[in-house]
């Protein structure tokens, strides 16, 4: 793996970089989005559509949890096939193995013990030990993987929080020593909502021989306000030239917060949840202050960033979701058709919508990178957050 | 008439043809996947084009419910609504009425039923069915017929057959777009060759663009099934397409093509896929089965669209009997080809002795097959 930060733009901690990894022949620009998958594929997009309908190479980063594979096809079979890339026939994609998955493998801190980490999955509660985890990962041959962590939410006791850091460090060392084949490892950093513990964990992990850092324990109920300090408590203690990956920061504002703290890689379930609900992103990516003064919040449940395709106002709307969008869905289909598909519960609705939403969200990341490269990230972030507030304020006060 | 049908190659009764429809130039024999609600479940239009899909079937009943034929018409027709650049066919809505709705009742006026939306009594007449289909705008539309299951016996079958003939005239009169949409008549008559004959003659007299063989694929035994198909294909005009509705399994498609049919539709491939069953030359693969859990070989698909493409090219290239033999050998490696298939192939004039362990000759050659 090769990672380099582009120097020379003063954006505070925010940085842009280039990642070159394993199977993917194209360099990936960061900050970048990893697409959430279940067993290696996005929820509603088949492998052929993944390559033909999503932008390249932005859409080549795929995140999965090895725990997805405890049900169904056995890891041994995956190993026999030659790993995930072979099994899914996605040879130019980058697979990142992360133990926790915000949809179906949620950390169960109450059941985690000194032997292993517990997760709540559709198949019940599972306890995974480091050795088992490493074995699972090695059969899948991801491009990089994250060590097993004891993630705890913001409200646990100090003692429990300290234990989680100790355990995570111990498991990190276990994973490193079990890593016979020299694969690319990201060390896990936890610490809950304690600045000191975040410091401690980050400093410890920074001393290990890893290729990057994964920051866990977020998206588990902490508030955005307390998170900023916790993020910087970690990133300030990490070497500048190594990639930082965070899970659990899904919303656009949260992503901006992460970028501001110096994060390079994000996995997010935002697209998945929007798609499930029938919401289509309509991000106006070039946004000026004051543009939204006339915005009317309709009863349809949408807002300035997304629309609810199930709403009856779209029944006869023959325009695409976003006029200027280049995605397959906007190039080929209308809101009216999607509205119909959602109303009759047809599979195609979610396929088309996930394609569009992924496109849009990847476009958002592209704007972030552009803003950083122009030295205007803080302004971009401020504009974004403030115009969101303005819209909601204007809508609320227009009643 | 808004179609052209040109036969390009033959083997005895089997024919390969070019069917030119307003939206697409098709090759027959062809299989039409069922896109019930204006979509083939989970597949994009590009994926459908890639697998060689030529005509998609839309269900008038479902589309009239949601999003309504008026809305589809207002937005420019179903092709535009779906953005499907190739051909479409809509059925009359009658079948769903009868099969889906408990309190459906058929009278001379039409099909009366309880609306699934609000329980109000509603009536689907031949006129209404054609008007809905005119609004949807498919290349081929189907007449409203009085369809009875072949498992029923008695005077009901005769009543339904004659009513179908009376209704076809009402359908023809109601059809407002004969230059853009082709109205196909449907041959009924149960399993009775006399009734089927009367119905065929009656429909052929009306000089329709194409004809369907209806009332089959509903649970009758295969021996009766192929005989009805054989009788109808023998009596229907040579120069018009013949559509066997509700067929079906790959084996049925091969047999019916050997007997001279051109078009098929069935929910089978799409439905069976949703249950995890793959269609392969040897038959089916139940992919959810434990035995498949660690099988790392590819599926080796025999997509029905591809099957019909192979049928077409084998007839055009003069190797249809060889194709049929290879098909049967792959599906029945032990040579246990079902008797009904042997009999049908006998009538179709195709020698499949190389595929069968033992030949059976009990076909009544004196019948009008």
XYZ file of C-alpha atoms in Angstrom:
768
model
C 0.000 0.000 0.000
C 1.171 3.511 -0.754
C -0.250 6.632 0.771
C 0.891 10.206 0.387
C -0.546 13.433 1.710
C -0.669 16.326 -0.703
C 1.141 19.102 1.035
C 0.922 22.781 0.490
C -2.666 23.717 1.210
C -3.406 25.324 4.522
C -6.686 23.840 5.563
C -5.934 23.311 9.199
C -5.962 19.633 9.829
C -7.930 18.758 6.703
C -5.781 17.174 4.082
C -6.062 15.579 0.673
C -4.007 12.590 -0.325
C -3.506 9.711 -2.711
C -3.898 6.041 -1.852
C -2.584 3.242 -4.009
C -3.642 -0.198 -2.926
C -3.440 -3.789 -4.053
C -5.801 -4.772 -6.800
C -6.903 -1.370 -7.940
C -4.758 -0.040 -10.799
C -6.009 3.498 -10.257
C -4.875 5.746 -7.423
C -7.660 6.761 -5.036
C -7.895 10.406 -4.009
C -8.704 11.083 -0.386
C -10.774 12.044 1.569
C -12.677 9.099 0.148
C -15.855 7.135 0.803
C -15.904 3.383 1.289
C -19.177 1.901 0.087
C -20.965 -0.144 2.717
C -21.606 -3.650 1.587
C -23.169 -6.816 2.809
C -20.879 -9.729 2.013
C -18.903 -7.563 -0.312
C -21.631 -6.059 -2.488
C -23.781 -2.973 -1.997
C -27.281 -3.807 -0.837
C -29.061 -3.486 -4.152
C -26.392 -3.286 -6.837
C -25.220 -6.382 -8.679
C -21.531 -6.796 -9.574
C -22.007 -5.964 -13.236
C -23.898 -2.778 -12.391
C -21.249 -1.879 -9.837
C -18.646 -1.667 -12.545
C -20.822 -0.281 -15.310
C -22.920 2.321 -13.538
C -20.754 3.875 -10.840
C -17.853 6.292 -11.312
C -14.390 4.856 -11.393
C -12.196 4.720 -9.392
C -14.190 6.502 -6.689
C -16.571 3.578 -6.318
C -13.829 0.995 -6.016
C -13.500 1.169 -2.244
C -15.744 -1.411 -0.599
C -16.060 -2.017 3.111
C -17.302 -5.272 4.604
C -17.328 -7.035 7.926
C -15.858 -10.564 8.091
C -18.762 -11.348 10.399
C -21.058 -11.222 7.380
C -19.557 -14.543 6.379
C -20.266 -16.489 9.519
C -23.558 -17.442 7.938
C -23.810 -19.008 4.529
C -20.758 -19.723 2.447
C -17.937 -21.015 4.603
C -14.665 -19.073 4.875
C -12.884 -22.238 3.771
C -14.798 -22.192 0.497
C -14.009 -18.534 -0.021
C -10.389 -19.371 0.587
C -10.546 -22.207 -1.942
C -11.955 -19.855 -4.521
C -9.063 -17.515 -3.798
C -10.615 -14.797 -1.673
C -13.332 -12.180 -2.026
C -11.985 -10.568 -5.191
C -12.148 -13.926 -6.960
C -15.511 -14.894 -5.566
C -17.179 -11.652 -6.557
C -15.156 -11.243 -9.713
C -14.227 -7.702 -8.720
C -10.514 -7.791 -9.348
C -9.950 -4.070 -9.520
C -11.842 -3.190 -6.381
C -10.404 -2.559 -2.937
C -11.902 -4.553 -0.096
C -11.488 -3.258 3.433
C -12.359 -5.605 6.298
C -13.734 -3.830 9.355
C -15.041 -5.896 12.273
C -17.994 -3.680 12.968
C -20.715 -3.005 10.450
C -23.214 -0.338 11.342
C -26.127 -2.237 9.864
C -25.784 -5.846 10.816
C -22.783 -6.314 13.057
C -23.151 -3.880 15.907
C -20.734 -4.024 18.830
C -22.301 -5.351 22.008
C -20.056 -3.881 24.642
C -21.951 -5.565 27.490
C -21.124 -9.011 26.229
C -17.598 -8.360 25.115
C -15.120 -9.902 27.506
C -11.412 -10.549 27.791
C -11.602 -13.371 25.278
C -13.234 -11.588 22.437
C -15.525 -8.904 21.036
C -19.259 -9.447 20.975
C -21.497 -8.357 18.121
C -25.224 -8.290 17.635
C -26.035 -9.815 14.257
C -29.182 -11.097 12.558
C -27.912 -14.559 13.420
C -27.774 -13.728 17.113
C -25.039 -12.577 19.390
C -21.540 -13.652 18.408
C -18.283 -13.598 20.293
C -15.207 -13.337 18.129
C -11.721 -13.962 19.431
C -8.674 -12.386 17.793
C -7.428 -15.702 16.438
C -10.797 -16.514 14.884
C -10.990 -13.026 13.469
C -7.575 -13.242 11.849
C -8.458 -16.603 10.350
C -11.699 -15.249 8.915
C -9.900 -12.290 7.443
C -7.115 -14.348 5.917
C -9.548 -16.535 4.000
C -11.027 -13.449 2.379
C -7.781 -11.793 1.377
C -8.941 -8.177 1.649
C -6.679 -5.364 0.520
C -6.453 -4.098 4.070
C -8.043 -5.044 7.346
C -8.749 -3.476 10.702
C -7.755 -5.181 13.936
C -10.390 -6.411 16.366
C -11.520 -3.668 18.744
C -13.579 -3.341 21.895
C -15.839 -0.441 20.977
C -17.891 1.173 23.711
C -20.528 3.909 23.539
C -20.092 7.335 25.104
C -21.883 6.660 28.376
C -19.899 3.764 29.849
C -17.971 4.114 33.099
C -14.373 5.306 33.064
C -13.265 1.880 34.193
C -15.035 0.145 31.345
C -13.615 2.672 28.920
C -10.065 2.090 30.166
C -10.564 -1.643 29.848
C -11.699 -1.208 26.260
C -8.467 0.592 25.408
C -6.336 -2.063 27.138
C -8.176 -4.850 25.380
C -8.060 -3.200 21.987
C -4.291 -2.740 22.301
C -3.825 -6.333 23.404
C -5.917 -7.599 20.489
C -3.986 -5.362 18.143
C -0.761 -7.030 19.230
C -2.423 -10.457 18.902
C -3.537 -9.666 15.376
C -0.104 -8.391 14.449
C 1.631 -11.497 15.726
C -0.871 -13.778 13.983
C -0.433 -11.932 10.731
C 1.848 -14.392 9.030
C 1.304 -13.345 5.460
C 2.249 -9.724 5.949
C -1.027 -8.229 4.840
C -1.891 -4.566 5.245
C -3.214 -3.806 8.703
C -4.895 -0.741 10.176
C -4.537 -0.481 13.935
C -7.739 0.166 15.878
C -7.996 3.167 18.155
C -10.781 3.503 20.704
C -11.186 5.478 23.923
C -14.869 6.354 24.078
C -15.620 9.875 25.165
C -12.514 10.390 27.249
C -9.920 12.720 25.821
C -7.181 11.132 27.931
C -8.025 7.615 26.855
C -8.195 8.671 23.234
C -4.734 10.224 23.632
C -3.380 7.140 25.300
C -4.739 4.732 22.768
C -3.613 6.793 19.802
C -0.098 7.162 21.173
C 0.160 3.445 21.828
C -1.113 2.417 18.418
C 1.171 4.938 16.734
C 4.089 2.940 18.091
C 2.954 -0.302 16.459
C 4.032 -1.473 13.079
C 0.801 -0.828 11.166
C 0.067 0.680 7.761
C -2.779 2.957 8.841
C -5.214 3.737 11.627
C -8.842 2.922 12.146
C -10.733 5.058 14.615
C -13.612 3.285 16.278
C -16.133 3.956 18.977
C -17.980 6.683 17.049
C -21.497 6.615 15.705
C -22.519 4.830 18.894
C -24.538 7.565 20.500
C -22.093 10.354 21.197
C -23.114 13.882 20.209
C -21.485 15.715 17.344
C -20.366 18.458 19.710
C -18.299 16.249 21.961
C -16.928 14.312 19.021
C -14.788 17.101 17.515
C -12.394 17.218 20.453
C -12.210 13.440 20.639
C -11.296 13.184 16.973
C -8.504 15.694 17.193
C -7.295 14.045 20.396
C -6.623 11.024 18.215
C -5.383 12.557 14.987
C -2.986 14.929 16.722
C -1.152 11.884 18.017
C -0.835 10.073 14.740
C 1.926 10.417 12.168
C 0.893 12.707 9.370
C 1.831 10.496 6.482
C -0.332 7.471 7.376
C -3.988 7.091 6.383
C -6.781 7.507 8.954
C -10.068 5.666 8.551
C -13.187 6.212 10.651
C -16.472 4.304 10.827
C -19.780 5.613 12.051
C -19.610 9.153 10.702
C -22.340 8.892 8.121
C -24.120 12.190 7.573
C -22.578 14.877 5.376
C -22.021 17.178 8.353
C -20.318 14.384 10.238
C -18.079 13.663 7.287
C -17.101 17.336 7.160
C -16.328 17.184 10.858
C -14.115 14.161 10.267
C -12.318 15.790 7.363
C -11.678 18.862 9.499
C -10.007 16.619 12.073
C -7.702 15.060 9.493
C -9.532 11.850 8.513
C -8.880 10.361 5.061
C -11.306 7.429 4.721
C -14.950 7.131 5.738
C -17.428 4.300 5.613
C -21.006 5.405 5.939
C -24.431 3.819 5.887
C -26.053 7.074 4.827
C -26.672 5.939 1.266
C -28.123 2.634 2.440
C -30.589 4.196 4.842
C -31.661 6.855 2.384
C -32.260 4.239 -0.274
C -34.291 2.025 2.025
C -36.542 4.934 2.831
C -37.011 5.963 -0.789
C -35.057 9.198 -0.378
C -32.985 10.514 -3.264
C -30.060 12.845 -2.699
C -30.349 16.115 -4.574
C -27.247 17.732 -3.074
C -26.727 21.060 -4.718
C -22.985 20.665 -4.655
C -22.090 24.189 -5.675
C -23.856 26.121 -3.051
C -23.990 29.854 -2.480
C -25.290 31.573 0.590
C -28.700 33.069 0.117
C -29.640 30.679 -2.671
C -32.090 28.994 -0.415
C -34.075 31.988 0.740
C -36.982 30.928 -1.470
C -36.863 27.288 -0.498
C -40.175 25.904 0.586
C -40.178 22.803 2.707
C -42.947 20.728 1.233
C -45.056 18.193 3.062
C -43.375 15.416 1.206
C -40.714 14.887 3.844
C -37.807 16.000 1.712
C -35.523 18.939 2.275
C -32.886 20.872 0.371
C -30.663 17.822 0.172
C -33.035 15.012 -0.556
C -36.492 14.226 -1.860
C -38.940 11.545 -0.877
C -39.605 9.657 -4.098
C -42.638 7.969 -2.630
C -44.473 11.280 -2.328
C -47.491 11.731 -4.559
C -46.170 15.006 -5.955
C -43.807 12.950 -8.096
C -46.452 10.709 -9.677
C -46.340 12.538 -12.968
C -42.928 14.131 -12.747
C -41.130 13.237 -15.942
C -37.856 14.857 -14.965
C -34.870 12.882 -13.658
C -34.058 13.068 -9.957
C -31.315 15.614 -10.643
C -31.080 17.199 -14.104
C -27.326 17.529 -14.123
C -26.598 14.092 -12.668
C -24.701 11.671 -14.897
C -25.724 8.503 -13.136
C -27.505 5.679 -14.970
C -30.733 6.382 -13.140
C -30.919 10.068 -14.005
C -29.804 9.458 -17.568
C -32.506 6.831 -18.134
C -35.398 7.234 -15.771
C -37.874 9.715 -14.386
C -39.117 10.480 -10.907
C -42.550 9.272 -12.050
C -41.223 5.827 -12.895
C -39.312 5.570 -9.620
C -42.359 6.748 -7.708
C -44.358 3.944 -9.326
C -41.680 1.330 -8.612
C -41.539 2.314 -4.941
C -45.291 2.292 -4.637
C -45.586 -1.213 -6.011
C -42.573 -2.431 -3.999
C -40.486 -3.465 -6.951
C -36.819 -4.417 -6.466
C -35.688 -2.221 -9.309
C -36.608 0.899 -7.318
C -33.858 0.347 -4.785
C -31.301 -0.692 -7.375
C -31.833 2.498 -9.347
C -31.919 4.643 -6.240
C -28.797 3.183 -4.669
C -26.947 3.873 -7.910
C -28.071 7.497 -7.861
C -27.443 8.122 -4.175
C -23.997 6.543 -4.333
C -23.178 8.720 -7.310
C -24.293 11.822 -5.471
C -22.458 11.003 -2.272
C -19.264 10.249 -4.168
C -19.761 13.622 -5.830
C -19.951 15.221 -2.397
C -16.562 13.761 -1.546
C -15.236 15.069 -4.814
C -16.343 18.574 -3.827
C -14.628 18.186 -0.490
C -11.367 17.282 -2.195
C -11.687 20.181 -4.562
C -12.312 22.598 -1.717
C -9.227 21.322 0.103
C -7.103 21.648 -2.991
C -8.269 25.219 -3.433
C -7.451 25.944 0.191
C -11.105 26.712 0.881
C -12.211 23.771 2.975
C -13.211 25.650 6.104
C -15.296 28.006 4.013
C -16.892 25.086 2.158
C -17.780 23.455 5.428
C -19.177 26.621 6.937
C -21.290 27.364 3.875
C -22.633 23.858 3.804
C -23.632 23.715 7.431
C -25.040 27.221 7.531
C -27.142 26.922 4.431
C -28.599 23.707 5.806
C -29.573 25.577 8.932
C -30.994 28.420 6.891
C -33.224 26.132 4.901
C -34.662 24.497 7.937
C -35.044 27.851 9.634
C -36.756 29.369 6.607
C -39.067 26.395 6.377
C -39.919 26.443 10.034
C -40.640 30.157 10.090
C -42.720 30.138 6.925
C -45.548 28.224 8.544
C -52.002 -4.462 -38.930
C -48.840 -3.039 -37.500
C -46.474 -5.938 -37.934
C -44.610 -7.948 -40.561
C -43.939 -11.639 -40.213
C -41.391 -13.184 -42.549
C -40.321 -16.813 -42.294
C -36.563 -17.174 -42.770
C -36.094 -20.898 -42.326
C -38.032 -24.068 -41.650
C -37.786 -27.627 -40.560
C -41.076 -29.381 -41.165
C -43.466 -27.493 -38.929
C -40.854 -25.518 -37.060
C -40.086 -22.084 -38.400
C -37.691 -19.278 -37.661
C -38.952 -15.848 -38.583
C -38.455 -12.137 -38.408
C -41.275 -10.335 -36.639
C -41.200 -6.591 -37.255
C -43.083 -4.649 -34.606
C -43.457 -0.866 -34.264
C -40.749 -0.678 -31.608
C -38.468 -3.559 -32.474
C -37.395 -6.097 -35.066
C -37.666 -9.498 -33.404
C -36.445 -12.984 -34.210
C -38.775 -15.887 -33.483
C -39.086 -18.318 -31.775
C -38.914 -15.896 -28.914
C -39.571 -15.893 -25.191
C -41.160 -12.904 -23.471
C -40.284 -12.446 -19.810
C -43.078 -11.108 -17.670
C -42.585 -7.557 -16.432
C -45.775 -7.447 -14.432
C -45.704 -3.932 -13.020
C -43.637 -2.222 -15.669
C -40.344 -3.820 -14.682
C -38.685 -7.225 -14.792
C -37.938 -7.720 -11.121
C -34.566 -6.262 -10.264
C -33.156 -5.927 -13.782
C -32.300 -2.657 -15.504
C -33.164 -2.057 -19.119
C -29.490 -2.344 -20.051
C -29.186 -5.741 -18.408
C -32.309 -6.889 -20.262
C -30.951 -5.704 -23.576
C -27.686 -7.469 -22.863
C -29.343 -10.824 -22.327
C -31.230 -10.495 -25.581
C -34.715 -9.724 -24.346
C -36.881 -8.625 -27.302
C -40.411 -8.283 -25.995
C -41.527 -7.739 -22.404
C -44.998 -8.558 -21.228
C -46.863 -6.059 -19.054
C -49.894 -6.981 -16.997
C -52.862 -4.786 -17.806
C -54.608 -5.605 -14.537
C -51.678 -4.530 -12.373
C -50.804 -1.467 -14.424
C -54.401 -0.302 -14.525
C -54.406 -0.440 -10.734
C -51.072 1.281 -10.311
C -50.094 3.701 -11.705
C -53.279 3.572 -13.886
C -53.487 3.485 -17.662
C -54.513 7.152 -17.748
C -51.273 8.197 -16.077
C -49.227 6.007 -18.396
C -51.025 7.535 -21.372
C -50.508 11.053 -20.075
C -46.794 10.402 -19.728
C -46.512 9.095 -23.277
C -47.197 5.359 -23.034
C -45.543 2.453 -21.272
C -42.439 2.389 -23.480
C -41.639 5.947 -22.497
C -42.626 5.410 -18.874
C -40.253 2.454 -18.521
C -37.761 3.784 -21.036
C -37.832 0.404 -22.777
C -36.656 0.810 -26.355
C -37.795 -2.579 -27.600
C -41.198 -4.198 -27.856
C -43.993 -4.599 -25.332
C -47.034 -6.837 -25.131
C -49.959 -6.405 -22.755
C -52.425 -9.092 -21.823
C -56.132 -8.302 -21.530
C -56.356 -8.279 -17.759
C -58.881 -11.090 -17.852
C -56.636 -13.842 -16.579
C -55.584 -11.998 -13.438
C -59.172 -11.145 -12.734
C -60.183 -14.732 -12.806
C -57.175 -16.148 -11.073
C -56.536 -13.501 -8.454
C -59.951 -12.369 -7.409
C -62.210 -14.583 -5.368
C -65.477 -13.030 -6.354
C -64.890 -12.651 -10.053
C -67.812 -13.589 -12.198
C -68.019 -13.814 -15.966
C -71.136 -12.741 -17.826
C -71.801 -11.798 -21.436
C -71.079 -8.168 -20.569
C -67.626 -8.910 -19.257
C -65.795 -9.873 -16.095
C -67.373 -8.490 -12.931
C -65.184 -8.408 -9.865
C -64.598 -6.644 -6.602
C -62.049 -3.884 -6.846
C -59.043 -4.838 -4.703
C -58.611 -1.180 -3.813
C -61.971 -0.346 -2.280
C -64.173 -3.395 -2.674
C -66.560 -1.702 -5.080
C -68.052 -3.880 -7.782
C -66.363 -3.306 -11.115
C -66.799 -4.582 -14.610
C -64.102 -5.270 -17.157
C -65.647 -5.418 -20.600
C -63.893 -6.248 -23.868
C -64.212 -2.546 -24.752
C -62.699 -1.403 -21.475
C -59.830 -3.866 -21.742
C -58.937 -2.642 -25.215
C -59.216 0.999 -24.154
C -56.849 0.410 -21.250
C -54.422 -1.359 -23.552
C -54.715 1.452 -26.108
C -53.664 3.871 -23.405
C -50.744 1.728 -22.291
C -49.527 1.568 -25.891
C -47.887 -1.855 -26.253
C -46.901 -3.206 -29.688
C -49.140 -6.244 -29.216
C -52.411 -6.249 -27.268
C -54.517 -9.242 -26.362
C -58.247 -9.651 -26.822
C -60.323 -10.212 -23.718
C -61.223 -13.873 -23.810
C -63.378 -16.077 -21.645
C -60.690 -18.318 -20.297
C -61.478 -21.544 -18.440
C -59.011 -23.941 -16.937
C -58.428 -27.112 -18.904
C -59.098 -29.109 -15.786
C -62.753 -28.114 -15.990
C -65.152 -30.235 -18.052
C -68.690 -29.767 -19.279
C -70.698 -27.135 -21.147
C -68.786 -24.252 -19.614
C -65.950 -24.839 -22.075
C -68.210 -24.551 -25.085
C -69.876 -21.459 -23.648
C -66.486 -19.843 -23.095
C -65.294 -20.637 -26.608
C -68.314 -19.057 -28.295
C -68.208 -16.075 -25.994
C -64.551 -15.555 -26.878
C -65.604 -15.328 -30.532
C -68.342 -12.829 -29.743
C -65.957 -10.777 -27.639
C -63.303 -10.623 -30.345
C -65.684 -8.603 -32.500
C -66.250 -6.193 -29.641
C -62.505 -5.934 -29.130
C -61.930 -5.225 -32.805
C -64.611 -2.530 -32.777
C -63.156 -0.880 -29.679
C -59.562 -0.878 -30.919
C -58.625 2.729 -31.689
C -55.013 2.236 -32.752
C -54.826 -0.629 -35.258
C -51.938 1.001 -37.108
C -49.744 1.116 -34.031
C -50.878 -1.822 -31.949
C -51.532 -5.396 -33.037
C -54.611 -7.084 -31.596
C -54.092 -10.830 -31.191
C -57.052 -13.176 -30.846
C -56.877 -16.084 -28.437
C -57.975 -19.602 -29.330
C -60.006 -21.245 -26.567
C -61.960 -24.510 -26.444
C -60.372 -26.468 -23.628
C -59.010 -29.847 -24.616
C -61.811 -30.543 -27.094
C -60.491 -30.680 -30.677
C -63.899 -29.889 -32.126
C -64.292 -26.734 -30.067
C -60.723 -25.687 -30.750
C -61.328 -26.094 -34.460
C -64.431 -23.901 -34.395
C -62.570 -21.240 -32.472
C -59.579 -21.251 -34.809
C -61.800 -20.876 -37.843
C -63.767 -18.081 -36.236
C -60.654 -16.109 -35.344
C -58.951 -16.669 -38.681
C -62.032 -15.273 -40.403
C -61.430 -11.987 -38.599
C -58.017 -11.718 -40.207
C -56.106 -10.643 -37.127
C -52.384 -9.724 -37.116
C -51.559 -12.710 -34.903
C -53.078 -15.524 -32.868
C -52.541 -16.940 -29.430
C -53.290 -20.390 -28.126
C -54.829 -19.839 -24.734
C -56.305 -21.836 -21.927
C -53.274 -24.108 -21.591
C -50.421 -24.198 -19.081
C -52.971 -24.469 -16.312
C -52.471 -27.955 -14.949
C -53.561 -30.206 -17.765
C -51.476 -33.307 -18.465
C -48.693 -32.895 -20.953
C -50.115 -35.417 -23.376
C -53.261 -33.321 -23.821
C -51.241 -30.127 -23.866
C -49.062 -30.947 -26.862
C -52.005 -32.280 -28.865
C -53.915 -29.024 -28.521
C -50.846 -27.034 -29.525
C -50.250 -29.326 -32.512
C -53.833 -29.045 -33.679
C -53.904 -25.267 -33.398
C -50.567 -24.640 -35.050
C -51.607 -26.876 -37.930
C -54.805 -24.882 -38.454
C -53.553 -21.321 -37.879
C -52.281 -19.346 -40.887
C -48.677 -19.904 -41.929
C -47.882 -16.262 -42.391
C -48.923 -14.963 -38.968
C -47.230 -15.346 -35.581
C -48.511 -18.005 -33.166
C -48.196 -17.328 -29.456
C -48.646 -20.090 -26.869
C -49.594 -18.272 -23.682
C -48.121 -19.253 -20.346
C -45.367 -21.527 -21.696
C -43.058 -22.214 -19.895
C -40.453 -24.686 -19.162
C -37.537 -24.937 -21.613
C -38.639 -28.405 -22.694
C -42.132 -27.140 -23.488
C -40.688 -24.323 -25.570
C -38.594 -26.720 -27.634
C -41.530 -29.051 -28.240
C -43.964 -26.272 -29.135
C -41.409 -24.739 -31.490
C -40.999 -28.101 -33.185
C -44.770 -28.099 -33.656
C -44.791 -24.645 -35.250
C -45.291 -22.061 -32.494
C -43.348 -18.775 -32.406
C -43.902 -16.861 -29.162
C -44.016 -17.723 -25.483
C -44.393 -16.028 -22.103
C -44.132 -17.331 -18.568
C -43.357 -16.171 -15.079
C -41.348 -19.333 -14.565
C -37.788 -18.090 -15.128
C -38.186 -14.876 -13.143
C -40.179 -16.514 -10.390
C -37.938 -19.521 -10.017
C -34.909 -17.249 -9.852
C -36.374 -15.485 -6.842
C -36.571 -18.841 -5.107
C -32.946 -19.535 -5.820
C -33.374 -21.958 -8.701
C -31.118 -21.652 -11.732
C -32.068 -22.955 -15.154
C -29.332 -25.019 -16.714
C -29.210 -27.285 -19.780
C -29.492 -30.337 -17.543
C -32.614 -29.037 -15.860
C -32.568 -26.976 -12.692
C -30.096 -26.209 -9.927
C -31.556 -25.437 -6.543
C -28.915 -22.999 -5.430
C -30.141 -22.659 -1.863
C -29.642 -26.343 -1.291
C -26.969 -27.331 1.183
C -25.226 -29.315 -1.536
C -24.449 -26.094 -3.376
C -22.970 -24.348 -0.342
C -19.379 -25.006 -1.251
C -19.660 -25.622 -4.970
C -17.371 -23.168 -6.677
C -18.248 -23.961 -10.286
C -20.137 -21.377 -12.329
C -23.840 -21.941 -13.017
C -23.655 -22.321 -16.826
C -26.834 -20.470 -17.572
C -29.458 -21.388 -20.119
C -31.389 -18.174 -20.126
C -34.742 -18.563 -21.829
C -34.053 -15.590 -24.025
C -30.903 -17.341 -25.129
C -32.748 -20.616 -25.616
C -35.087 -18.961 -28.074
C -32.147 -17.315 -29.800
C -30.534 -20.723 -30.215
C -33.813 -22.117 -31.523
C -34.057 -19.361 -34.086
C -30.523 -19.741 -35.367
C -30.642 -23.529 -35.443
C -33.729 -23.432 -37.677
C -32.311 -20.748 -39.938
C -29.019 -22.589 -40.239
C -30.710 -25.870 -41.087
C -29.654 -27.828 -38.012
C -32.848 -27.853 -35.994
C -33.107 -31.660 -35.503
C -29.510 -31.774 -34.265
C -30.270 -28.941 -31.841
C -33.337 -30.740 -30.501
C -31.390 -33.971 -30.043
C -28.554 -32.254 -28.223
C -31.058 -30.409 -26.026
C -32.819 -33.640 -25.076
C -29.586 -35.543 -24.522
C -28.343 -32.890 -22.113
C -31.611 -32.769 -20.224
C -32.151 -36.542 -20.199
C -28.688 -38.101 -20.152
C -30.142 -41.485 -19.261
C -32.375 -41.404 -22.325
C -35.583 -41.212 -20.289
C -37.271 -38.644 -22.526
C -40.941 -38.397 -21.461
C -43.456 -40.164 -23.640
C -45.378 -37.006 -24.484
C -42.239 -35.446 -25.917
C -41.559 -38.506 -28.066
C -45.099 -38.437 -29.382
C -45.004 -34.725 -30.118
C -41.681 -35.009 -31.929
C -43.094 -37.870 -33.980
C -45.861 -35.579 -35.174
C -43.386 -32.757 -35.698
C -41.361 -35.064 -37.898
C -38.174 -34.881 -35.829
C -36.148 -38.019 -35.307
C -35.075 -38.202 -31.702
C -34.321 -41.913 -31.592
C -30.705 -41.153 -30.693
C -31.859 -39.556 -27.442
C -34.400 -42.112 -26.329
C -33.642 -45.327 -24.578
C -36.640 -46.899 -26.264
C -38.996 -45.458 -28.798
C -42.714 -45.538 -28.338
C -45.117 -45.484 -31.251
C -48.598 -45.029 -29.940
C -49.600 -41.827 -31.637
C -52.920 -41.936 -33.418
C -51.875 -40.773 -36.864
C -55.418 -40.532 -38.091
C -56.282 -37.599 -35.853
C -56.168 -34.059 -37.125
C -52.712 -33.297 -35.844
